[in-house]
Coordinates of C-alpha atoms (C1' of nucleotides) in Angstrom, one line a residue:
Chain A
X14 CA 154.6 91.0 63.8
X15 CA 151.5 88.9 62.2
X16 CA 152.3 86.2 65.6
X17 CA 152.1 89.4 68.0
X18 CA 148.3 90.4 66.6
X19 CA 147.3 86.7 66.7
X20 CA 148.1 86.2 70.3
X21 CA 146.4 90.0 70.8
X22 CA 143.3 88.8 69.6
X23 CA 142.9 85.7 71.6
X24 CA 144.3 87.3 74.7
X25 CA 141.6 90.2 74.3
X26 CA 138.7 87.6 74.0
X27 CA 140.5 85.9 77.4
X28 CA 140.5 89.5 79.4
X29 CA 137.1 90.7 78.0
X30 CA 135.8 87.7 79.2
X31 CA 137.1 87.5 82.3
X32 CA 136.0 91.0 83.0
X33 CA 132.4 90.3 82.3
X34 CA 132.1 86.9 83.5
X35 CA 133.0 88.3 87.3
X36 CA 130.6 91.3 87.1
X37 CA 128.1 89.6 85.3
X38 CA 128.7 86.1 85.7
X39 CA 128.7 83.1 83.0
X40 CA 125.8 82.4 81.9
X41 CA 124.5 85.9 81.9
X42 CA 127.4 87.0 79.1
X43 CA 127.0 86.0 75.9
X44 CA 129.6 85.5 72.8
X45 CA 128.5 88.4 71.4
X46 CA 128.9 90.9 74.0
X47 CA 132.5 89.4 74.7
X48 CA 133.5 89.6 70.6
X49 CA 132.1 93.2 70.5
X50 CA 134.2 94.0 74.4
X51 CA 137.5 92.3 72.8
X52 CA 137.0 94.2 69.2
X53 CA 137.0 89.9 67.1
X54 CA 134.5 89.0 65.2
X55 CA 132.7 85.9 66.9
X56 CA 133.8 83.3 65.2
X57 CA 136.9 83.7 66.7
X58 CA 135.8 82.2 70.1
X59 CA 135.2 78.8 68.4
X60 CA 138.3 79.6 66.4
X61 CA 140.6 79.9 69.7
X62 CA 138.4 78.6 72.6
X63 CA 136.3 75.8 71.1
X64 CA 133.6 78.1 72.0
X65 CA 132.6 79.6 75.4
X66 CA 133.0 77.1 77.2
X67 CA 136.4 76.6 75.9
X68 CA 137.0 80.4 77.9
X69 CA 135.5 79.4 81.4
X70 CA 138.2 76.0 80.6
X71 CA 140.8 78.2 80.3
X72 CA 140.3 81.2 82.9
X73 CA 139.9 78.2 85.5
X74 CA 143.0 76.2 84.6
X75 CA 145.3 79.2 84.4
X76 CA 143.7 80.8 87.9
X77 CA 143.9 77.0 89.9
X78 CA 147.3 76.7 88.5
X79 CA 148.5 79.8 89.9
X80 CA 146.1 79.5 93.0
X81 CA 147.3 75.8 94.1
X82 CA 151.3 77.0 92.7
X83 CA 150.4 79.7 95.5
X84 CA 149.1 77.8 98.9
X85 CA 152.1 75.4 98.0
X86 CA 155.2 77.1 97.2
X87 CA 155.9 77.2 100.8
X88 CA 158.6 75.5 102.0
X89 CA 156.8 73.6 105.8
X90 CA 159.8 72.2 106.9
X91 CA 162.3 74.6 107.8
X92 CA 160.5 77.9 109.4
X93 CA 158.0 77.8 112.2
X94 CA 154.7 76.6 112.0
X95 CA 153.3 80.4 112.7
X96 CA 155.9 81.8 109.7
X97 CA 155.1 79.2 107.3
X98 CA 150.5 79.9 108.2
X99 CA 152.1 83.6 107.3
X100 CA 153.8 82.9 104.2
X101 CA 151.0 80.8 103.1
X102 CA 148.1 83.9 103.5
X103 CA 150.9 86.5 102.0
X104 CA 150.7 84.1 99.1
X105 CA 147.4 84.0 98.8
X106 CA 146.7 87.7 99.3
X107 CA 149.4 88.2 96.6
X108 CA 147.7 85.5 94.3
X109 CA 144.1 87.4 95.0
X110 CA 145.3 90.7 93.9
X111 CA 147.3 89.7 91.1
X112 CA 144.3 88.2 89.9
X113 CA 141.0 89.3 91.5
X114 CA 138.5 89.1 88.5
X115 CA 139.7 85.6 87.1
X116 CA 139.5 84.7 90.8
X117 CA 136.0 85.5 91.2
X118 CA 135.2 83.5 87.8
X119 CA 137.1 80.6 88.7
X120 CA 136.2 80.3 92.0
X121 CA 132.5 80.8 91.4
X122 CA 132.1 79.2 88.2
X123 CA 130.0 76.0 90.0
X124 CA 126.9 74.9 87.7
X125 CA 125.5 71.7 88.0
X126 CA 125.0 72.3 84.1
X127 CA 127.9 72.1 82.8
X128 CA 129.5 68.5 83.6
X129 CA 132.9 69.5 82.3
X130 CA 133.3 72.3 84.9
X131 CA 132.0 70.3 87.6
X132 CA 134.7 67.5 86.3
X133 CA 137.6 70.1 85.9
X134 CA 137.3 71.5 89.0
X135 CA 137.2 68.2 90.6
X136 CA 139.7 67.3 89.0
X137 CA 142.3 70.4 90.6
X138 CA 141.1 69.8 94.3
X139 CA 141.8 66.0 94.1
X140 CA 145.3 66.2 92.6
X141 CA 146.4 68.7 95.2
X142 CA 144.6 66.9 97.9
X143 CA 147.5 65.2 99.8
X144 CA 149.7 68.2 99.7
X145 CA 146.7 70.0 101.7
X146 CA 146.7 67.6 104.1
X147 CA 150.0 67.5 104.8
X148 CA 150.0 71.4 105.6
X149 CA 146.7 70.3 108.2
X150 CA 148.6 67.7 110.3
X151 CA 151.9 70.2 110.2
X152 CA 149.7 72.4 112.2
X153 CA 148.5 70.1 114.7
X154 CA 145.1 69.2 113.2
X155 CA 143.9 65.4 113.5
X156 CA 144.0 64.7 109.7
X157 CA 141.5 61.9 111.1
X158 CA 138.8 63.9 112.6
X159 CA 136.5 64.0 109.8
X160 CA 134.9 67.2 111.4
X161 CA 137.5 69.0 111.9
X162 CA 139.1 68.8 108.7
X163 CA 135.9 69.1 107.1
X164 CA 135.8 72.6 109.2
X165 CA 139.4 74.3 108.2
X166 CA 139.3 72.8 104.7
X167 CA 139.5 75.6 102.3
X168 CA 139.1 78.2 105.1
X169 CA 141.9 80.6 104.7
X170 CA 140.9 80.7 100.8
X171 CA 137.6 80.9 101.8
X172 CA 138.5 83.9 103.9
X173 CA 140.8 85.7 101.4
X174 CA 138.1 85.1 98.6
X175 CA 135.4 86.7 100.3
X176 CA 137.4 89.6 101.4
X177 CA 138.4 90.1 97.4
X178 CA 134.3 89.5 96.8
X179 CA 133.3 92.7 98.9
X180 CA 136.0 95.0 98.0
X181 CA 135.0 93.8 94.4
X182 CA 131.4 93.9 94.8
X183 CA 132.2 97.9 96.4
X184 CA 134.1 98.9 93.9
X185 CA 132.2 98.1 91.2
X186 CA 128.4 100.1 92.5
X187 CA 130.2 102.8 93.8
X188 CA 130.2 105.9 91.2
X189 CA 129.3 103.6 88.6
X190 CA 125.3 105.0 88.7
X191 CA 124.3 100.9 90.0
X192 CA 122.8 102.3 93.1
X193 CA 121.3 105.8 93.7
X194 CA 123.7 108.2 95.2
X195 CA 121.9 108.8 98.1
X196 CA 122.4 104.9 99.1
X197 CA 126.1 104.9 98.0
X198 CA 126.9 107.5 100.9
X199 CA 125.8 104.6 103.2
X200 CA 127.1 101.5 101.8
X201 CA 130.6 101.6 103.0
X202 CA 130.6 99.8 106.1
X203 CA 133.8 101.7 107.4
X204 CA 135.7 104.6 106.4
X205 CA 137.2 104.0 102.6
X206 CA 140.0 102.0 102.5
X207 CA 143.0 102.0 100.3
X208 CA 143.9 98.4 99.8
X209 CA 147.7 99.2 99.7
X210 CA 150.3 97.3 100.7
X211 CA 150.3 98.2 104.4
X212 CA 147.0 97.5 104.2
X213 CA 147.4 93.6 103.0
X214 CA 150.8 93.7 105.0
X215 CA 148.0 94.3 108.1
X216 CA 145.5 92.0 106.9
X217 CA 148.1 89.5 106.6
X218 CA 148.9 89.3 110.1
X219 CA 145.6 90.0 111.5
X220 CA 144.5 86.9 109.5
X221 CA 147.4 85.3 110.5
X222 CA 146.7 85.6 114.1
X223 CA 142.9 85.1 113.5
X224 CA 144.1 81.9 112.3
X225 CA 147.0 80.7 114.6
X226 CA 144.9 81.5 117.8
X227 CA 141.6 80.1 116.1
X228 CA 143.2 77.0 115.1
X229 CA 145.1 76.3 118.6
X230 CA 142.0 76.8 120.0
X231 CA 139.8 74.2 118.7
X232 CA 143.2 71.4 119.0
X233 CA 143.3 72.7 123.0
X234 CA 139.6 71.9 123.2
X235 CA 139.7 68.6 122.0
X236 CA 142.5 68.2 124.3
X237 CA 140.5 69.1 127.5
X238 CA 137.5 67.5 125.9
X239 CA 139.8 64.6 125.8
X240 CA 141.0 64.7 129.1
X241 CA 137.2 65.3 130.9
X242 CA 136.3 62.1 128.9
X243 CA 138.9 59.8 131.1
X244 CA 138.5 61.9 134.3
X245 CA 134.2 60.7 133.8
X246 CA 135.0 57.3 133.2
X247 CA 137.7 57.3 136.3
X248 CA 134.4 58.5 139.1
Chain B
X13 CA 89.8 74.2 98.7
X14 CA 90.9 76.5 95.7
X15 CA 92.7 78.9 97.4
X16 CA 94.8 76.4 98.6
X17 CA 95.3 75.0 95.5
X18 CA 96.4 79.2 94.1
X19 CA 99.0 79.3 96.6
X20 CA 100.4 75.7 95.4
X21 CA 101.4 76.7 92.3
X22 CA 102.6 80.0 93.3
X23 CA 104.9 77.9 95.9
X24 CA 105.7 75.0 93.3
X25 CA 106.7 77.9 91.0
X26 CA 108.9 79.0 94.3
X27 CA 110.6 76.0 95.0
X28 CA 110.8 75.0 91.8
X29 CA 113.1 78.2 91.1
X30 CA 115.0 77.9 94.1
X31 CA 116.3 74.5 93.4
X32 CA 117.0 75.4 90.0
X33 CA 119.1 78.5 90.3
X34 CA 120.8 76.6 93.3
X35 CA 122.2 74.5 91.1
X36 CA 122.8 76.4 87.8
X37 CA 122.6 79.9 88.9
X38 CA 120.0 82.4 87.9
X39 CA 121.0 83.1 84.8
X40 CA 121.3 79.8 83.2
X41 CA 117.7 78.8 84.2
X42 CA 114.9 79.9 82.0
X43 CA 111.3 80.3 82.9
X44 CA 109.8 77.3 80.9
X45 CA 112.5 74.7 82.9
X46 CA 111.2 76.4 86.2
X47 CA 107.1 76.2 84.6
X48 CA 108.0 72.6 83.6
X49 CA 109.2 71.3 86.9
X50 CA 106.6 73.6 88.6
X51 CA 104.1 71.9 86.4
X52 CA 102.6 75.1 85.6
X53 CA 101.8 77.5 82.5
X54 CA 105.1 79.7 82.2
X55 CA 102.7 82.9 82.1
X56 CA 101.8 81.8 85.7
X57 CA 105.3 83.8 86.6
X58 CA 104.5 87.1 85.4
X59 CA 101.1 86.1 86.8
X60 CA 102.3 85.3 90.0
X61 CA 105.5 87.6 90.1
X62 CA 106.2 90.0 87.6
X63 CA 108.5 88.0 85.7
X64 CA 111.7 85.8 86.4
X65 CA 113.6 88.8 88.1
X66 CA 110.5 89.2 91.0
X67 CA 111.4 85.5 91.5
X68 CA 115.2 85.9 92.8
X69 CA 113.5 89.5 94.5
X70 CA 111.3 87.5 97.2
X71 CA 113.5 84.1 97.1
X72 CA 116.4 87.3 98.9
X73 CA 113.5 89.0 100.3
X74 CA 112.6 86.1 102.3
X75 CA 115.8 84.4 102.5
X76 CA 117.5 88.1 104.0
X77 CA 114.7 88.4 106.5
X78 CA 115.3 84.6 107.6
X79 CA 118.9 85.5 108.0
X80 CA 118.8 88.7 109.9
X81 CA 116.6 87.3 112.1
X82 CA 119.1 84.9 112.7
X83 CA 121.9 86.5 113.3
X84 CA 120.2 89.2 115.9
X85 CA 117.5 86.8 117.7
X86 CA 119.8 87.0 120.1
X87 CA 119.7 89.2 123.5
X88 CA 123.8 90.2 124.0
X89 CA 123.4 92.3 127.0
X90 CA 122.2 89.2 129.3
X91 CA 124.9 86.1 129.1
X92 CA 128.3 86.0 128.6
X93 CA 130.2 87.1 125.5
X94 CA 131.0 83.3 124.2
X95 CA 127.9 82.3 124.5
X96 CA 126.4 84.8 122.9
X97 CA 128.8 83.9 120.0
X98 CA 127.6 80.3 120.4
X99 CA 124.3 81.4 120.0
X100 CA 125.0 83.1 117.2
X101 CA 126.3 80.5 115.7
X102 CA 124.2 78.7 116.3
X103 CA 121.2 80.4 114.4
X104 CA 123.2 80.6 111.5
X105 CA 124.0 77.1 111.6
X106 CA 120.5 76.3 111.6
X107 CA 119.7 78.9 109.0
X108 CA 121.5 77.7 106.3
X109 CA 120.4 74.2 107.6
X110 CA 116.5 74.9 106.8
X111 CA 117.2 76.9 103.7
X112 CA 120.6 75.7 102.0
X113 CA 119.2 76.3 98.7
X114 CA 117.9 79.6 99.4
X115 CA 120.5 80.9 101.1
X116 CA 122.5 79.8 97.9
X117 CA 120.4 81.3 95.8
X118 CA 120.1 84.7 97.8
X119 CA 124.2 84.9 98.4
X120 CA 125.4 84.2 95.1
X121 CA 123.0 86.2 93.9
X122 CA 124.8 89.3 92.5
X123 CA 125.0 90.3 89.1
X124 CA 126.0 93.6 88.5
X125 CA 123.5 93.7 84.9
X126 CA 120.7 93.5 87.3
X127 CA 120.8 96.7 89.4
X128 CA 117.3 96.1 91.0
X129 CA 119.3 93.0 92.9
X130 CA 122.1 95.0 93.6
X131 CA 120.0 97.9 95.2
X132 CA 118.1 95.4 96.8
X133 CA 120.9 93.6 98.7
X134 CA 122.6 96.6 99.2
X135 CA 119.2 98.0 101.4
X136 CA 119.4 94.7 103.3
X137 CA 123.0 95.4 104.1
X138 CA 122.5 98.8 104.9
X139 CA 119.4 98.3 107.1
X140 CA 121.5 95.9 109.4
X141 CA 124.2 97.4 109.8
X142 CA 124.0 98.9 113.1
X143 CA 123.1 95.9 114.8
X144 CA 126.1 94.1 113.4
X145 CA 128.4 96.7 114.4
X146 CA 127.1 96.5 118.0
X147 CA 127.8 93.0 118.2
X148 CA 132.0 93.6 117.4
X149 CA 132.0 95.9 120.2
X150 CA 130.3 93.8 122.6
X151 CA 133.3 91.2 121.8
X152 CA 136.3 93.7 122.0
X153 CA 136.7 94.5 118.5
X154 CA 137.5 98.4 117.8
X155 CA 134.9 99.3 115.6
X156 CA 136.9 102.6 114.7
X157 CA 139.7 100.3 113.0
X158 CA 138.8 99.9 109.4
X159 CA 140.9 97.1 108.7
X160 CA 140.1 95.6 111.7
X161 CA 135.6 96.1 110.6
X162 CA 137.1 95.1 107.2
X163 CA 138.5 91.8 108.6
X164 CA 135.5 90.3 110.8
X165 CA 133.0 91.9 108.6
X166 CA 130.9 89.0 107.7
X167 CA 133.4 86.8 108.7
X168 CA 131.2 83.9 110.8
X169 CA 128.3 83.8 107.7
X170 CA 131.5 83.4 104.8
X171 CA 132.7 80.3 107.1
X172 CA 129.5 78.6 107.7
X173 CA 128.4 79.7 104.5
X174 CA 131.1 78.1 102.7
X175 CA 130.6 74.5 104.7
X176 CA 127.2 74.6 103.5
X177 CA 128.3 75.3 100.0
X178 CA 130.8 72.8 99.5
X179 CA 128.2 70.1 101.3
X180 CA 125.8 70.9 98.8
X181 CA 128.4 70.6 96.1
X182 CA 129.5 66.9 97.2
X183 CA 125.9 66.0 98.1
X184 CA 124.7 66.6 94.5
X185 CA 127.6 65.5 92.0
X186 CA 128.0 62.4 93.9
X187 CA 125.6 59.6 92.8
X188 CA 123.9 61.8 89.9
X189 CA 126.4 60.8 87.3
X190 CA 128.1 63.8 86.4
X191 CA 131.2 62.6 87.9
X192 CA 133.1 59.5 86.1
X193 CA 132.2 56.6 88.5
X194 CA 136.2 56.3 89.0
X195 CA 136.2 59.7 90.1
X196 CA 133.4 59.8 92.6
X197 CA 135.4 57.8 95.1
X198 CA 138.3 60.3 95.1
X199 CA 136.3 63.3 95.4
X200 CA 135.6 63.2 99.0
X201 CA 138.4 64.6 101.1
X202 CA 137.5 62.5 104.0
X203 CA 134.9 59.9 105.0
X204 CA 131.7 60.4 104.3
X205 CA 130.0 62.2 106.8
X206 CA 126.6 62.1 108.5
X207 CA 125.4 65.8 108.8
X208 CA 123.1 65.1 111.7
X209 CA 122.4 66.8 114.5
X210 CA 125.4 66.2 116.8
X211 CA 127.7 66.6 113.7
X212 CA 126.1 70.7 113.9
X213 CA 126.2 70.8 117.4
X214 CA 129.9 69.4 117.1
X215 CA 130.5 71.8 114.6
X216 CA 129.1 74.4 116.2
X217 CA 131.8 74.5 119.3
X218 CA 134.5 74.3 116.9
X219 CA 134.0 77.6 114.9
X220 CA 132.9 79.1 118.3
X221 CA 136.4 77.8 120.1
X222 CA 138.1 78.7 116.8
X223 CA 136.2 82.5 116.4
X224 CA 136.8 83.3 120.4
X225 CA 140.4 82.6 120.3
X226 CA 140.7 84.1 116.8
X227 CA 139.1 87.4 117.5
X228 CA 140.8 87.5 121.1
X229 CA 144.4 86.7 119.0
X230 CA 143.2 90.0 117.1
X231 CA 143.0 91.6 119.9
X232 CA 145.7 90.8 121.9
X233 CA 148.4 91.7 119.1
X234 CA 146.7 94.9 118.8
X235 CA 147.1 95.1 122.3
X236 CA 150.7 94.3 122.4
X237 CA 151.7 96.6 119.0
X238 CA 150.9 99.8 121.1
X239 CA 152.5 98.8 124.6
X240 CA 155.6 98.3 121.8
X241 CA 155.1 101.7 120.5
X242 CA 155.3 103.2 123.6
X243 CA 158.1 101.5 124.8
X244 CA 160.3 102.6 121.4
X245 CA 158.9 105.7 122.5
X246 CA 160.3 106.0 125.7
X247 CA 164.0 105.3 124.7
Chain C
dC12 C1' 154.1 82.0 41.2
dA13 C1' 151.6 78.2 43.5
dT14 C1' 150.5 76.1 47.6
dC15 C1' 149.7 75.7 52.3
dT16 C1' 148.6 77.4 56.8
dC17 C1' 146.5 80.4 59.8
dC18 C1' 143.4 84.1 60.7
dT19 C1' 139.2 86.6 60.0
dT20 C1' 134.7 87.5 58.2
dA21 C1' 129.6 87.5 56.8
dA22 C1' 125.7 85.0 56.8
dG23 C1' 122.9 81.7 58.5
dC24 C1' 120.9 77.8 61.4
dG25 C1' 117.7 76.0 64.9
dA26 C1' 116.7 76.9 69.3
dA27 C1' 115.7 79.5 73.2
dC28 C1' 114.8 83.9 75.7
dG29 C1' 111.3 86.8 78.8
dT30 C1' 107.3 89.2 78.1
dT31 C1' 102.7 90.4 76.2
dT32 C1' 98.0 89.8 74.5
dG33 C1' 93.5 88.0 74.3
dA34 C1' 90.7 84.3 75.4
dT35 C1' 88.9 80.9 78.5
dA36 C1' 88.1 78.5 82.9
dT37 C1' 87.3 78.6 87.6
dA38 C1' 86.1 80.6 92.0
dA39 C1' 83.9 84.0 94.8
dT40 C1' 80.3 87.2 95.8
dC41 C1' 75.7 89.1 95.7
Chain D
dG17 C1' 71.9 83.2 87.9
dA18 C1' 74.7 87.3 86.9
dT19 C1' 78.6 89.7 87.8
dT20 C1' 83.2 90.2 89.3
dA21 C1' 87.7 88.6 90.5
dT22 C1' 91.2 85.4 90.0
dA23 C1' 93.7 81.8 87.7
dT24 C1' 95.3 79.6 83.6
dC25 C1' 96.1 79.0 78.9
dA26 C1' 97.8 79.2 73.8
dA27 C1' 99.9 81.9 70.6
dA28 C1' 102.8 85.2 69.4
dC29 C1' 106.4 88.9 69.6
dG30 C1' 111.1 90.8 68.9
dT31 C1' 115.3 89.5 70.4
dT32 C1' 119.2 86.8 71.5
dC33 C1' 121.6 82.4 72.0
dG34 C1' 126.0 79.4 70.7
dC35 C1' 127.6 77.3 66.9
dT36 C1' 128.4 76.3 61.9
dT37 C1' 129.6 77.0 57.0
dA38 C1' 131.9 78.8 53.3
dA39 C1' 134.6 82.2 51.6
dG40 C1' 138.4 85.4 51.5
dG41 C1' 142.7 87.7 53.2
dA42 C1' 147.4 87.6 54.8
dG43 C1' 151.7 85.5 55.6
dA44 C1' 155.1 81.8 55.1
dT45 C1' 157.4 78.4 52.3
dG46 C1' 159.5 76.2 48.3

DNA sequence: CATCTCCTTAAGCGAACGTTTGATATAATC
DNA sequence: GATTATATCAAACGTTCGCTTAAGGAGATG
């Protein structure tokens, strides 16, 4: 019983702070307003997190895990390329709803401040940095180019985060007295959405295509650029 | 002679902020860091603008402006659809180019504890919005399909937007020591590159190859799902 | 019961926060 | 030079910051 309030309190400090570290950022929220959001005293975010820090260690370690567990639990080998790019963005989109808010902190949580999140972070894209690569040259991609990989690298995340940003960023002004109602009747830049699952089952494989088409593009390009290079040096 | 030297320290007190809250985020820099490294008196920013908050107003101010201008400097009823994209692409390529700092600064640049910033990107957002939608139409995109406007919807600014981010990332924890030496080496994920002028231009034609096959993939599907409709239809 | 472990608290520390006030210096204008 | 406008400064305000210390409460164990 005691156990089952222990873990309450420290897993109240995590949420509150996720919460207000994706609305407000880190830096902005202080220990205070977390303890007083997750009903502790203060002292118990040194007690359980080494401090705040110790929080931002935590919500980034348990999101990269899950986020790197995500764009990798795909088997490549045994579907087709197009399937697997599907199955990969289903995860994702799965991984971003599941866990929007630590998302955002994670993801965003980039200060030049704060050498042990710089290091951290470092730390995750390194160690899954071979398994990405391998998913690049499955797809056709010259693992060599430095341009090109520099240009896909991270791009379906970046494309999944950013779509998770707005609809957060939306949600969170409208009706919440942010903006003056007169402006929230024109901030929607389309007709409200609800962010079912047909709708993520349609962003999936409108992404998906996106993707798929985008990415053939740019290795048929290099082909035909390729091929115009020894038809020059032929004249 | 003196009036040059007024505007000085209102612009050291500019850039000084800009590089600041680039790298630690608005919220983690204080005034007397940004008087110190402006090398002025820290009343000179209420002086000069109000207060820290008036700061971040015109670095988005100016930064939004820049930006819009960038994305519609461009006449899309006289050349062809692609290379209106490429000259799109273009802009904002050189955009972020002359003000990665800024652009930082102005993007990230949302806090929902600061409502004036919210309103205020919100009017810039609103105030384009026609223009933007006009351009989706031009290439084919149904503007009347909310996922579809949901999809694309920023979609060219996130990706050049993220290349810039994660090149000012590299650029300033390599060589300044918040890395572990041992680590520095691994943290590139692939060989150093030159960002010159043919690497843009280079660049460039890839997200332009990649976004015209993408959005045409879009389209195409969307295409193809109703001929399929009416076809189940018919029997 | 005594002891240990874990959890929780109140009070306090030194530092920093953004803004304000009043004074002074400098520049511009007549 | 006198006056006005602008720029700059030092000092101070009330508040907040993250962390620490010492104490006490509750539960587990022998």
């Amino acid at each position: 019983m005691a156990k089952d309030l222990k873990k309450e309190a420290k897993k109240r400090i995590f949420d509150a702070a996720v919460s207000l570290f994706a609305r407000k950022g880190y830096a902005a929220v202080g220990i205070r307003e977390i303890a007083k959001k997750a009903d502790v005293n203060i002292c118990m975010i040194n007690y359980y997190y080494g401090g705040k820090v110790g929080i931002l260690r935590e919500i980034i370690n348990e999101c990269y895990e899950k986020y790197y567990r995500a764009i990798t639990h795909v088997d490549i080998n045994d579907i087709p390329l197009e399937q697997c790019v599907r199955a990969i963005i289903k995860n994702l989109v799965a991984f971003f709803r599941e866990n929007t808010e630590s998302a955002l902190v994670a993801f965003n949580a980039l200060s030049f401040d704060i050498p042990e999140i710089v290091d951290l972070k470092t730390r995750w894209t390194v160690e899954y940095r071979e398994k990405v690569n391998k998913f690049f040259s499955q797809i056709g991609l010259d693992t060599s180019d430095a341009t090109q990989m520099n240009f896909v690298h991270g791009l379906l995340t970046t494309i999944v985060e950013s779509h998770f940003t707005r609809r957060f960023f939306y949600e969170h002004i409208i009706g919440t007295g942010t903006l003056a109602k007169s402006r929230e009747a024109n901030v929607l830049p389309e007709p409200a959405l609800d962010y079912d699952d047909a709708f993520y089952e349609n962003f999936t494989e409108m992404l998906t295509n996106f993707y798929m088409h985008g990415v053939t593009g740019i290795a048929t390009k290099k082909h035909e650029k390729m091929s115009g290079e020894q038809v020059c040096i032929e004249k």
